[in-house]
CSV table of C-alpha atoms in Angstrom, one decimal:
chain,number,residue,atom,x,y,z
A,1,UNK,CA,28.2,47.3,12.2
A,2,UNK,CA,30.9,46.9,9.9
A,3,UNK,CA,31.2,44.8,6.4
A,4,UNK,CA,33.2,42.5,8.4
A,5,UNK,CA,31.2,42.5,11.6
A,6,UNK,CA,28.1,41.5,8.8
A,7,UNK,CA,29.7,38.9,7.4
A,8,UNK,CA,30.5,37.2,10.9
A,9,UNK,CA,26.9,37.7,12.2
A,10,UNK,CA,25.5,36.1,8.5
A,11,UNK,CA,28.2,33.8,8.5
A,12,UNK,CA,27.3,32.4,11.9
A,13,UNK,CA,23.7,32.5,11.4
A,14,UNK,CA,24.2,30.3,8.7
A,15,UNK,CA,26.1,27.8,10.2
A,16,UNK,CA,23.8,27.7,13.3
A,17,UNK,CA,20.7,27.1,11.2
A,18,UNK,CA,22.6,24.2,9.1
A,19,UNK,CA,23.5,22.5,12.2
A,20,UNK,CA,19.4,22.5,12.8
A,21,UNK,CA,18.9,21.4,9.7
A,22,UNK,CA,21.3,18.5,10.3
A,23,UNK,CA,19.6,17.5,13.4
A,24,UNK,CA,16.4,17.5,12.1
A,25,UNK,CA,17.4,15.5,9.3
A,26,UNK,CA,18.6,12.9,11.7
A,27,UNK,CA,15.2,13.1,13.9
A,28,UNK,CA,13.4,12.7,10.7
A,29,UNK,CA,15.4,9.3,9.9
A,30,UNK,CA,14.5,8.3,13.1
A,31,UNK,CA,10.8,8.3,12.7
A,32,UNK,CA,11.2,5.8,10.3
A,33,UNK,CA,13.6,3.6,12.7
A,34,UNK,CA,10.9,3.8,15.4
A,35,UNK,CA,8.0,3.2,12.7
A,36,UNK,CA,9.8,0.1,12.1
A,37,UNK,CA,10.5,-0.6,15.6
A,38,UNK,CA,6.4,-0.5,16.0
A,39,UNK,CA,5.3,-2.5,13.5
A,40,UNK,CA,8.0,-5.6,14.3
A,41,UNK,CA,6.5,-4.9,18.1
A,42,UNK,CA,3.0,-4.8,17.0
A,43,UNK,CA,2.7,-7.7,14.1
A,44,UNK,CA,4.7,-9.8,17.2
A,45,UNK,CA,1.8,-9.7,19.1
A,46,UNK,CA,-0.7,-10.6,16.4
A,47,UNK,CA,-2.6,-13.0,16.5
A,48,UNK,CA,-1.8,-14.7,13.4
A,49,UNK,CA,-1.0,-13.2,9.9
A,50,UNK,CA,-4.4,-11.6,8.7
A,51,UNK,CA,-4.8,-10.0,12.0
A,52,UNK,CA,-0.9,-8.8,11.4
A,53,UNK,CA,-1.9,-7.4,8.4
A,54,UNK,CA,-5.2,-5.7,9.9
A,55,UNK,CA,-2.7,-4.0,12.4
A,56,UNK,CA,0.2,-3.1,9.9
A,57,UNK,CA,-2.6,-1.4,7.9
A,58,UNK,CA,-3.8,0.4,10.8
A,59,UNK,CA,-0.5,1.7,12.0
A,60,UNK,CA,0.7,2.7,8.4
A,61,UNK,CA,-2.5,5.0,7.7
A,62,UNK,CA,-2.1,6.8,11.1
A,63,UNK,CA,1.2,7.5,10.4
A,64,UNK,CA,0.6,8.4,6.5
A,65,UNK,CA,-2.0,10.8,8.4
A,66,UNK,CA,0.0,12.1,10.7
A,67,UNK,CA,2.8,13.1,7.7
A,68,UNK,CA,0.0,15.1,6.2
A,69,UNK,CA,-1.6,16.5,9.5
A,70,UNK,CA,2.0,17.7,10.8
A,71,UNK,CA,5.1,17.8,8.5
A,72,UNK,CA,4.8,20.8,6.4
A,73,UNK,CA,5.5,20.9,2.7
A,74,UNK,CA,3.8,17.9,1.8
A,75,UNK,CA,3.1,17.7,-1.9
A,76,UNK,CA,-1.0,17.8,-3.1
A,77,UNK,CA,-2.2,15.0,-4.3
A,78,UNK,CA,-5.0,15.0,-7.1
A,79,UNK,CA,-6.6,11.7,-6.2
A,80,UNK,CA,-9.7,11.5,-5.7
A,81,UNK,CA,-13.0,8.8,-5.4
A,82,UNK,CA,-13.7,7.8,-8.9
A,83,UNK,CA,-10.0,8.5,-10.5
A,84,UNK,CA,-8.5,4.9,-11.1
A,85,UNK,CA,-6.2,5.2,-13.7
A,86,UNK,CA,-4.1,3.3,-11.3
A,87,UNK,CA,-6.6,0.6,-10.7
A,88,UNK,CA,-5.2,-0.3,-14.0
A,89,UNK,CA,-1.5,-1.3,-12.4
A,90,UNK,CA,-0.5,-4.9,-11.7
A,91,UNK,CA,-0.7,-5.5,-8.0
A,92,UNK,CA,1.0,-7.5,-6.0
A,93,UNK,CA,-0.1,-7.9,-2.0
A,94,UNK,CA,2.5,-9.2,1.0
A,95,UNK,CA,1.4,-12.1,3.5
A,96,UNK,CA,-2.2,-11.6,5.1
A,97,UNK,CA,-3.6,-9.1,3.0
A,98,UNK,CA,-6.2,-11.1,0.9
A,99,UNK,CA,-7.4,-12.9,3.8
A,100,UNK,CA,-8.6,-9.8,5.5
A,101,UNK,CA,-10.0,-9.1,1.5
A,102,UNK,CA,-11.8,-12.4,1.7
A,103,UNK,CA,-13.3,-11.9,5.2
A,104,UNK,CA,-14.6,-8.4,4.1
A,105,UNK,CA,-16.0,-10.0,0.4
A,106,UNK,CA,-18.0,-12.7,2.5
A,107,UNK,CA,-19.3,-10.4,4.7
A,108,UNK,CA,-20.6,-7.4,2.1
A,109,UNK,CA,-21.2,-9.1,-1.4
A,110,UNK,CA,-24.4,-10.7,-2.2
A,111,UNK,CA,-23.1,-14.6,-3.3
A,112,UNK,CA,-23.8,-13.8,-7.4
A,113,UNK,CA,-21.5,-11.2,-6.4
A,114,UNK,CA,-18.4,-12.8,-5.0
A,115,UNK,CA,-19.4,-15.8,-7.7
A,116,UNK,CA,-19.0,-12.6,-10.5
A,117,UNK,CA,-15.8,-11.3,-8.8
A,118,UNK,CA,-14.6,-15.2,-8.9
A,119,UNK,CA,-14.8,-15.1,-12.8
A,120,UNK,CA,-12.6,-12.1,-13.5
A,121,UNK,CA,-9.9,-12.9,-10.7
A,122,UNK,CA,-9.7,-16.2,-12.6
A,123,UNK,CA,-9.1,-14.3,-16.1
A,124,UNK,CA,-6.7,-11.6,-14.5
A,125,UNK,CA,-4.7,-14.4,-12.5
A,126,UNK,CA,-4.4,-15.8,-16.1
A,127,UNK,CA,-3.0,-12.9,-17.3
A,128,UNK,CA,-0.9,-12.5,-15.1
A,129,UNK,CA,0.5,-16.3,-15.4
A,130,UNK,CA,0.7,-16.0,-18.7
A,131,UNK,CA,2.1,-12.3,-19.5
A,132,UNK,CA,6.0,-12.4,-19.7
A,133,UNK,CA,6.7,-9.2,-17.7
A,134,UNK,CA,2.9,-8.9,-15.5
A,135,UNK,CA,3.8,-5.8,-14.1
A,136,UNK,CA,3.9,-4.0,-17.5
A,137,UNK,CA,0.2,-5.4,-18.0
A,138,UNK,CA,-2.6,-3.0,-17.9
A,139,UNK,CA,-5.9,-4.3,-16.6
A,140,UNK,CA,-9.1,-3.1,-14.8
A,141,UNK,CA,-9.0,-4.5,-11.3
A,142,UNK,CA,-11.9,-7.0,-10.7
A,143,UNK,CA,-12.5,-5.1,-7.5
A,144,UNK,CA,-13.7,-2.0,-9.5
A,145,UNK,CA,-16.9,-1.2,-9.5
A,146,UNK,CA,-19.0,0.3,-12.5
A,147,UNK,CA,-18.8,4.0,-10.9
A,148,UNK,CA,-14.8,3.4,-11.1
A,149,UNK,CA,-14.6,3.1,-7.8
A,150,UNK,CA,-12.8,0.6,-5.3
A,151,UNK,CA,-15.4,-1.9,-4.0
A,152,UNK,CA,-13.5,-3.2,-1.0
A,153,UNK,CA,-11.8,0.3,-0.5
A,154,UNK,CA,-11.8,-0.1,3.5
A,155,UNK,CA,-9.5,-3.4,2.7
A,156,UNK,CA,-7.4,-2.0,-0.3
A,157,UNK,CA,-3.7,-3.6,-0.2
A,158,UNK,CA,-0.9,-1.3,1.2
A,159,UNK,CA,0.7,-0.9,-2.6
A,160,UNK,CA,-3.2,0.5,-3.7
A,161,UNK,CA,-3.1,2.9,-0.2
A,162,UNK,CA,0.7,4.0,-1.1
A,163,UNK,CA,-0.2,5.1,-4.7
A,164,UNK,CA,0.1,9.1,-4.6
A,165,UNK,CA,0.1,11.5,-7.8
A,166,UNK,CA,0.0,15.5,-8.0
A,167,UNK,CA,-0.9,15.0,-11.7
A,168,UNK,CA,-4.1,13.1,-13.0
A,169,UNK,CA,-3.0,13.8,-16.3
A,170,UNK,CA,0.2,11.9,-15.8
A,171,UNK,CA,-1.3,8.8,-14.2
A,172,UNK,CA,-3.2,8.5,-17.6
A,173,UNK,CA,-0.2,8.8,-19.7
A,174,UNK,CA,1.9,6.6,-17.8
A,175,UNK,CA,-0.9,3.9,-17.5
A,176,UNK,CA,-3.0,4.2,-21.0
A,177,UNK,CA,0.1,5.8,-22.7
A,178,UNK,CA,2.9,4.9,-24.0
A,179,UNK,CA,5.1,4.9,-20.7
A,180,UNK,CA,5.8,1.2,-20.4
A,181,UNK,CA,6.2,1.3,-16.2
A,182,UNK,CA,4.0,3.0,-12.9
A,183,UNK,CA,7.0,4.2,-11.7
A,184,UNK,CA,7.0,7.5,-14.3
A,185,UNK,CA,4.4,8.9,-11.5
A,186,UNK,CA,6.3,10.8,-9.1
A,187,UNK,CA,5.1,9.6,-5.4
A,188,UNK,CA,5.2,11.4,-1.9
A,189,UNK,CA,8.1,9.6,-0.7
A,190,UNK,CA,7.4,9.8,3.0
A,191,UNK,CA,3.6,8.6,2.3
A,192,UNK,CA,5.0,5.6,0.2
A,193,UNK,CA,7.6,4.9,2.7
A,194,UNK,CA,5.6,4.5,5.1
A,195,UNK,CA,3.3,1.6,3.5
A,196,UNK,CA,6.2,-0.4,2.1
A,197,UNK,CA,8.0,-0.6,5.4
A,198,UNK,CA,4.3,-2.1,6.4
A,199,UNK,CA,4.8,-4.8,3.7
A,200,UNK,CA,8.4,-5.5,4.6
A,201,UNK,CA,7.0,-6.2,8.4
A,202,UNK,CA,4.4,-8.3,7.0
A,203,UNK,CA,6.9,-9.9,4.9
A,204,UNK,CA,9.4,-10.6,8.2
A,205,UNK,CA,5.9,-11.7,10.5
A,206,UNK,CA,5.4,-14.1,8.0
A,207,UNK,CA,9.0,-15.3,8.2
A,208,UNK,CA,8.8,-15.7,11.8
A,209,UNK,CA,5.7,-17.6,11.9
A,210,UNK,CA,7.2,-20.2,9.4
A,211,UNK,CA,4.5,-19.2,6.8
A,212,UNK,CA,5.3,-18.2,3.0
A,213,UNK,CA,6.4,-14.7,2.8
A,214,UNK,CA,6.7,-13.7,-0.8
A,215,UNK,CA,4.0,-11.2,-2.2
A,216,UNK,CA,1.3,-12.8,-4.7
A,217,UNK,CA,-0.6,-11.1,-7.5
A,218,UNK,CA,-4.1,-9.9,-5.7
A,219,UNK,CA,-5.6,-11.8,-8.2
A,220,UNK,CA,-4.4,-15.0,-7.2
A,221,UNK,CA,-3.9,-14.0,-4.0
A,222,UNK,CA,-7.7,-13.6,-3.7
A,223,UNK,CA,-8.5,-17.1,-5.2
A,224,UNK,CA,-6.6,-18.8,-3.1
A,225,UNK,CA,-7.8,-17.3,0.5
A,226,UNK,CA,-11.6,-17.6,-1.4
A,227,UNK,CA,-11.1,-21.4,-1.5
A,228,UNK,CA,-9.9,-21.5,2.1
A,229,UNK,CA,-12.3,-19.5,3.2
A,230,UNK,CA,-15.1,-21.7,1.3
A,231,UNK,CA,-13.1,-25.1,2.7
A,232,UNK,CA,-13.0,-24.1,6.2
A,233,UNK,CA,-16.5,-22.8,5.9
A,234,UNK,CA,-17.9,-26.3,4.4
A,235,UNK,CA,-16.1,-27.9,6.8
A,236,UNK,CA,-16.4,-26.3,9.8
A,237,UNK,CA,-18.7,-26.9,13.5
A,238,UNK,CA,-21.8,-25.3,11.7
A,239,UNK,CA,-21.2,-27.1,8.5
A,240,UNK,CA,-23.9,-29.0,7.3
């Protein structure tokens, strides 16, 4: 083979393997297109906006599972149960979310427990009404358990399941340091894609059902679906 004969054969190698890489970067586009495809198909269907978000949730963990399972390269995550620096973070939750929470409270807390729970949604919902910037606050989530870990963690919001980080060390920094936003924690974009396209579907199936559609603290969120959840109880057949 000569120099020149090498250079043709690399040459073309090269080219042949970028024009892979091309394609693949289109068919990776695409599984987003289609993911959103599903979730518009499948929070049609629902039957109404908690059941929506049961399904959205559903659909974004088996396709967060099946980035890990089967697209190489994904970063490590160092999370793990009892690490909640980010249970510190203000969250915010889209249409449907704290009703699901609610139903899963009233079914697994002991009633001096969701009246406990009531009292420090009610002080972090007046935080958060009364900070000027509440994402910038730093609080202990009133879903946290003593053992620093998640209470309703079968229900968390999609913003709590989206939360990735390779680095507990930075997660404390950024939320009990001096970093003033959450976003200094670099996230695995595909897994954090995947959730918010959830909440932007929940976001559109609320639209479409002519119900609010902006996200709510989880604080308040929570109080609010608690006292429809106690209305419609009081005042439903099997009321009293």
């Amino acid at each position: 083979m000569s120099a020149q004969d090498a250079i043709d054969f690399i040459s073309d190698d090269i080219a042949e393997v970028g024009t892979l890489m091309r394609s693949l970067s289109g068919r990776y586009e695409g599984i987003f297109d289609n993911l959103r495809g599903a979730y518009g198909v499948v929070l049609e269907r629902a039957d109404g906006i908690a059941e929506a978000a049961r399904d959205a949730t559903a659909l974004a963990d088996a396709a967060a599972a099946g980035f890990r399972r089967d697209i190489p390269n994904q970063p490590a995550m160092a999370c793990s149960s009892g690490c909640a620096a980010c249970c510190h973070l203000y969250v915010q939750v889209p249409p449907g979310t704290a009703a699901v929470m609610v139903e899963h409270i009233a079914a697994h807390f002991t009633p001096a427990d969701r009246e406990t729970l009531r009292e420090k949604l009610k002080a972090a919902a007046a935080a958060a009404r009364e900070a000027p910037d509440p994402t910038k606050l730093r609080l202990r989530c009133p879903l946290l358990g003593g053992d620093d870990r998640c209470s309703v963690y079968e229900v968390r919001p999609l913003s709590c399941r989206a939360f990735t980080s390779r680095s507990v060390t930075r997660c404390h920094e950024v939320v009990f340091g001096e970093t003033p936003a959450g976003t200094g924690v670099e996230q695995n974009a595909a897994h954090f894609r995947v959730h918010m396209e959830a909440t932007f579907a929940l976001e559109q199936a609320a639209r479409q059902r002519g119900l609010p559609d902006q996200q709510k603290g989880l604080a308040q969120a929570l109080l609010d679906e608690m006292d429809a959840f106690d209305l419609k109880k009081a005042t439903g057949p099997d009321a009293g």
